[in-house]
XYZ file of C-alpha atoms in Angstrom:
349
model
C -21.746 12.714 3.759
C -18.358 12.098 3.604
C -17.258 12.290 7.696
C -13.818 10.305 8.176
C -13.481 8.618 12.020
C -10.789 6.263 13.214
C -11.997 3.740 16.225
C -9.016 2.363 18.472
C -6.920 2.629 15.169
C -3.640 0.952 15.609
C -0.529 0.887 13.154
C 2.853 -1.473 14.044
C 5.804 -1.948 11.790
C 6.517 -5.373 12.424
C 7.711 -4.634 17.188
C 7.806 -1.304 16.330
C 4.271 0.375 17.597
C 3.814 4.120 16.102
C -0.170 3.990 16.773
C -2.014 3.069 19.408
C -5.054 3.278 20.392
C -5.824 6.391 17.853
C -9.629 7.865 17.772
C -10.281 11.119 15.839
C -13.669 12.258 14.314
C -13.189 14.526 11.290
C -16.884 16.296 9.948
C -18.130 16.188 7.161
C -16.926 19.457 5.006
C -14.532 20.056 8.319
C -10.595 21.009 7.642
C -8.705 19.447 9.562
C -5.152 19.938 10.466
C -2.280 17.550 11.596
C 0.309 19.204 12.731
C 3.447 17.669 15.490
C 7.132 17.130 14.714
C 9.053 14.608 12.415
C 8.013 11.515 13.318
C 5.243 11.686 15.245
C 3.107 9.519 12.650
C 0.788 12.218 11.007
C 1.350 11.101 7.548
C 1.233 7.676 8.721
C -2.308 8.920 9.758
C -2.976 10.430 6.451
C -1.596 7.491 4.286
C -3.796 5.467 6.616
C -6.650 7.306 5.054
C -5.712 7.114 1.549
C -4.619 3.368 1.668
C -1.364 3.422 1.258
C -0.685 2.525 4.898
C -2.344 -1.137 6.144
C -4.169 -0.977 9.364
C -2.702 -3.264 12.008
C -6.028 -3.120 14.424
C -9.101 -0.457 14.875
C -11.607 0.830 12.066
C -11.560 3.575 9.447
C -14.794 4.526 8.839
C -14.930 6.673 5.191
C -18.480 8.666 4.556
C -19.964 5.912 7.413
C -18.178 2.841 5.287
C -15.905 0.722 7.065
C -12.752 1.369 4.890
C -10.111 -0.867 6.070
C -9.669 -3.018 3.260
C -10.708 -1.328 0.317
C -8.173 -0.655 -1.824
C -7.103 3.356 -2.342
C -9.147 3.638 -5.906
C -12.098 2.457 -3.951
C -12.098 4.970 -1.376
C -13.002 8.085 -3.103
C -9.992 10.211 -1.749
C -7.924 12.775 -3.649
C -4.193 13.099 -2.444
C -1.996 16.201 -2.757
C 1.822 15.357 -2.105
C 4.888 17.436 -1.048
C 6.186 16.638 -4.450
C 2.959 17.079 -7.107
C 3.789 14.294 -8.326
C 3.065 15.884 -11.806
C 3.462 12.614 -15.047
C 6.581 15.231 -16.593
C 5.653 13.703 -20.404
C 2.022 15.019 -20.075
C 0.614 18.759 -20.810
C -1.511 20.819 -17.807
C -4.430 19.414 -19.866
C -3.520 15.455 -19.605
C -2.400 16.083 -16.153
C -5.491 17.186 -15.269
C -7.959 15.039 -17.071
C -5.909 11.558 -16.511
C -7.853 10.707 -13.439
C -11.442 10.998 -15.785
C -9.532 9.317 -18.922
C -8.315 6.189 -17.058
C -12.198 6.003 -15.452
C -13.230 6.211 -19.479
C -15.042 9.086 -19.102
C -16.868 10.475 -21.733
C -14.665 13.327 -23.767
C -17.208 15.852 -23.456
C -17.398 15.499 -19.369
C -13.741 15.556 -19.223
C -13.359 18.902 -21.371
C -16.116 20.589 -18.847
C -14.405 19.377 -15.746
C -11.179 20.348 -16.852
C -12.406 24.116 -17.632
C -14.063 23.736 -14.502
C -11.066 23.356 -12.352
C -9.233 25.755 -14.583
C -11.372 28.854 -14.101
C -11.318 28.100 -10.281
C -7.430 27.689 -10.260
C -6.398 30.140 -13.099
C -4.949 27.642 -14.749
C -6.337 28.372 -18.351
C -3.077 29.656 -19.844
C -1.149 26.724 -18.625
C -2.872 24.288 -20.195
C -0.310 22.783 -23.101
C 2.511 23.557 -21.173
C 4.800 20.136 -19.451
C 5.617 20.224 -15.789
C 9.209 21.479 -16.486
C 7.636 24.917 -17.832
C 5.720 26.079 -14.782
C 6.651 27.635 -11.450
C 7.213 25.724 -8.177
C 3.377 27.303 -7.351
C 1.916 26.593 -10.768
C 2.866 23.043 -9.986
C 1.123 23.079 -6.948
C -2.065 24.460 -8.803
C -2.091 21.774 -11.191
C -1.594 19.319 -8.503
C -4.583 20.904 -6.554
C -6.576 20.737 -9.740
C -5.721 17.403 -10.677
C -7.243 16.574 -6.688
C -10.476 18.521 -7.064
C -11.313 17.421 -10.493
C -12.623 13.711 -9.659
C -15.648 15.664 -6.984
C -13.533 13.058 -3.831
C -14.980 12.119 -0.866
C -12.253 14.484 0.812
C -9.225 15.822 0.239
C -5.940 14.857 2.109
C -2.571 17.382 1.935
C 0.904 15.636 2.878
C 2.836 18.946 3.546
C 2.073 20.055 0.360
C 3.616 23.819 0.453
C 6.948 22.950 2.283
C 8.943 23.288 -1.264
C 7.347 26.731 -1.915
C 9.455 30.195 -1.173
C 7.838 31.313 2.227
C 5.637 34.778 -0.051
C 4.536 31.820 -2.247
C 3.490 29.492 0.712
C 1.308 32.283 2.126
C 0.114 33.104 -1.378
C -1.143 29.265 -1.912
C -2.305 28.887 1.977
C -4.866 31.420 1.141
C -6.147 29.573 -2.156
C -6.386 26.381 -0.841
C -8.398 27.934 2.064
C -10.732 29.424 -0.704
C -10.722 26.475 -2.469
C -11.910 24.272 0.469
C -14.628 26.797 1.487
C -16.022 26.997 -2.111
C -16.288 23.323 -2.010
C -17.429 22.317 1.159
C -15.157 18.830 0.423
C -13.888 17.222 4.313
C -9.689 18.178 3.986
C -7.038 16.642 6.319
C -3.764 18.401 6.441
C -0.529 17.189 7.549
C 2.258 19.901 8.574
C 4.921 20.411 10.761
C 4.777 24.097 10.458
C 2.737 25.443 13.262
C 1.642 28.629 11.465
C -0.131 26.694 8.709
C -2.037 24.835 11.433
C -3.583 28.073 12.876
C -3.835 29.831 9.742
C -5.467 26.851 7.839
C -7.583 24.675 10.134
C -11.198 24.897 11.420
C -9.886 21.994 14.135
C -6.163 21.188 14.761
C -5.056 18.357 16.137
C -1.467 18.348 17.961
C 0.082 14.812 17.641
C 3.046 13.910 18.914
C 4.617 9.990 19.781
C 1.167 8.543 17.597
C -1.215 10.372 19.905
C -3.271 13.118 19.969
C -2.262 15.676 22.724
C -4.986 17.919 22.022
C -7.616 18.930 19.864
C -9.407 21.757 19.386
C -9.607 25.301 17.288
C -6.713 27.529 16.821
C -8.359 30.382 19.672
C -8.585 26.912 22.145
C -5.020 25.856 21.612
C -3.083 29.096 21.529
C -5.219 30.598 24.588
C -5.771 26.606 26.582
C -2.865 24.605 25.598
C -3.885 21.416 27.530
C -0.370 20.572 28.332
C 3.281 21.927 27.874
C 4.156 20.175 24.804
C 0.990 21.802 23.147
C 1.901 24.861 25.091
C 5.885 24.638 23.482
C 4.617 23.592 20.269
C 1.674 26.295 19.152
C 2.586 29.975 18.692
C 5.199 31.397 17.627
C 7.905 32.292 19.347
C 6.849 29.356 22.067
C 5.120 29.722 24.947
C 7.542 30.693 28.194
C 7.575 27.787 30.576
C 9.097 28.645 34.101
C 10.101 26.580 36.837
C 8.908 27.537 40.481
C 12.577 29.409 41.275
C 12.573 31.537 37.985
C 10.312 34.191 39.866
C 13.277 36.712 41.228
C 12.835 39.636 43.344
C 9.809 41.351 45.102
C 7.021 39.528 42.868
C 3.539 39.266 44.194
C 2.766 36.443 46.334
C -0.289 35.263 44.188
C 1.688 34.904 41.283
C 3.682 32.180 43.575
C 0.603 30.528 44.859
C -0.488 30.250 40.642
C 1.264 27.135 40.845
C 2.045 26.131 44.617
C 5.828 26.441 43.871
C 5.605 23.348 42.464
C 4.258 23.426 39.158
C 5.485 25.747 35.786
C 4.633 28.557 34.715
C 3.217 29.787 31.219
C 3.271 32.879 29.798
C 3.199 33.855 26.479
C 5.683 36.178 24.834
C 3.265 39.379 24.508
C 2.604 39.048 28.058
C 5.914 39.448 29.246
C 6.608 42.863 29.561
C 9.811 44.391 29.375
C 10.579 48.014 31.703
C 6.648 47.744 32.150
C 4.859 50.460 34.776
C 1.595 49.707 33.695
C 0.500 47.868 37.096
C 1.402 44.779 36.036
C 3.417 41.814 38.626
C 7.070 42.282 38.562
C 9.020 39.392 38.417
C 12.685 39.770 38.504
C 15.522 41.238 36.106
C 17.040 39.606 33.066
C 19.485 40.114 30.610
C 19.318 40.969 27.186
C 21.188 38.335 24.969
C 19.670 39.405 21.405
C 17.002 41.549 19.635
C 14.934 41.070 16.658
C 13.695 44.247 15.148
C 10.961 43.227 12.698
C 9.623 46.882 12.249
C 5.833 45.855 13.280
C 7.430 44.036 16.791
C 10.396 43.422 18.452
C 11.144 40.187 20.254
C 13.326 40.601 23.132
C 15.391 37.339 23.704
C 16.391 37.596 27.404
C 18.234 35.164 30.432
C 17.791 35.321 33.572
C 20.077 35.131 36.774
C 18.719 31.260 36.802
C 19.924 30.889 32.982
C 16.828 30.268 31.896
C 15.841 31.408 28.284
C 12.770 34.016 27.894
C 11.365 35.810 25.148
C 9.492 38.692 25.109
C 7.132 40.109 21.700
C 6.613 44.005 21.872
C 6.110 46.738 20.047
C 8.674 48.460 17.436
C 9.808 51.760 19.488
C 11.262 49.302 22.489
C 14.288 48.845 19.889
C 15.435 52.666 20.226
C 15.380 52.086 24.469
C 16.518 48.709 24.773
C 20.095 47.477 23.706
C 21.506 43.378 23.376
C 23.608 43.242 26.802
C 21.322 45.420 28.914
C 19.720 44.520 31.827
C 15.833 45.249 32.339
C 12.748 44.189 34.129
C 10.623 41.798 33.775
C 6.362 42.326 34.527
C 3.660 39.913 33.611
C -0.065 39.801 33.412
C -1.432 37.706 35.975
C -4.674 36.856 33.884
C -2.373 35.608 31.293
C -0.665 33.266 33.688
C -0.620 29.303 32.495
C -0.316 27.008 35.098
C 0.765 23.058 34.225
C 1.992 20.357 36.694
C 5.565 19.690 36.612
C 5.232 15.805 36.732
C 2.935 15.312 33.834
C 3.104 18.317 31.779
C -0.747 18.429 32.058
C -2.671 21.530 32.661
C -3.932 22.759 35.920
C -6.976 24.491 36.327
């Protein structure tokens, strides 16, 4: 068992208080993602884990241990960092094993675990080469390797793909997807990058100020953001957020009593349609200020006679009708409508 939980976790820096208050249960064999904005203490959270962060009040609770104060070799925990943190005077091989050697593990264990972690990682022609040889994501496999070798309690990621080209960030998403699946190991993963959150995570949770705004899947966040920081923060582009005067012209009535013309308004990009006849609500006209053709979709950046921003995701032949400068209508879905109250940001039901 190997299920991580924080209780009432707190963390100060000397007046300054980042966490507060934290709870979070992470399963056993569970990935789960941290994702928010700079600063919003998610690596503190994850350092918290490893050890390298004190606890100022609360429990960590490792595989049903209270964790607090043992030290980070006593804790089981593999660590993957932005950098690899690769020793540049030692070979793949030494890299690899140096976690076994320093535990005086026997030679012949060692020499199986490395080839272990080398056939998963196809790392077996890399093997007497130094850090300087290999490619930004051969780094990062030898890193991953040197993690999975010691059998952890769980894994932890600090924004480990954010020096990678964005083909080779994909590329290493998907094998340290496999990897975790293959290994059933419990994985926490910090990111600010909102795509690897949904593409990565059985549960994400959205931090932001030390707390948790939400937590959830990927399909509950992207389709129930519980409030409109979760709502601005997942997908990609954002969520639209309206305010009560931003519906123009002869729009249906129900869309206004949605949110009691006092509340905002979500919808997301797909669901605003652009010189729409399909049925749908009409809400006003807007003006085209720039298109992105990306072949497979189009996303329509429009203003309105309000000024307010809006951006619309459709499909690829739009871009032959629709020209930056034009003016065009604007439909939506109403049973892809968001409601959230203005005050609070929280969602309404």
């Amino acid at each position: 068992m190997s299920e991580i939980r924080f209780r009432g976790v707190g963390k100060h820096y000397g007046d300054v208080e980042v966490i507060t208050g934290f709870d979070l249960r992470i399963h056993d064999g569970e990935f789960m993602v941290l994702v928010g904005p700079s600063g919003c203490a998610k690596s503190t959270t994850l350092r918290m884990i490893a050890g390298l962060e004190r606890i100022t009040s609360g429990e960590l609770l490792i595989a049903g241990k209270r964790a607090n104060e043992l030290l980070p070799a006593e804790r089981n925990i593999s660590m993957v960092f932005q950098s690899y943190a690769l020793f540049p005077n030692m070979s793949v091989r030494e890299n690899l094993s140096f976690g076994l050697r320093v535990r005086k593990t026997d030679s012949a264990t060692v020499a199986s675990e490395v080839d272990r972690v080398t056939g998963l990682l196809g790392l077996g022609d890399l093997l007497d080469r130094k850090p300087r040889q290999l490619s930004g994501g051969q780094a990062q496999r030898v890193a991953l390797g040197r993690a999975m070798i010691r059998k952890p309690n769980a894994f932890l990621f600090d924004e480990p793909l954010s020096n990678l080209d964005a083909e080779l960030r994909v590329q290493m998403r998907g094998e340290i997807i496999e990897m975790q699946r293959k290994l059933s190991t419990t994985t926490v993963y910090v990111t600010h990058d909102q795509v690897e959150a949904m593409t990565m995570g059985d549960r994400i949770a959205v931090m932001n100020k030390g707390c948790i705004m939400q937590l959830g899947s990927p399909t509950e966040l992207y389709r129930r953001p519980a409030n409109t920081f979760v709502a601005g923060f997942i997908g990609s582009p954002r969520m639209n957020l309206l305010e009560p005067g931003d519906l123009l012209g002869d729009c249906d009535p129900t869309v206004g009593i949605a949110h009691d013309r006092t509340g905002k308004l979500g919808i997301r990009p797909e669901h605003l349609l652009v010189e729409s006849d399909d049925g749908a609500v009409p809400i006003g006209d807007a003006r085209v200020t720039r298109i992105e053709d990306l072949g497979h979709e189009v996303l329509i950046h429009l203003r309105n006679a309000r000024g307010t921003s809006l951006t619309a995701r459709t499909g690829g032949r739009i871009a032959e009708t629709v020209q930056s400068g034009q003016t065009v209508s604007l439909a939506l879905r109403f049973d892809c409508l968001h409601s959230f109250e203005t005050a609070t940001g929280e969602r309404l039901t």
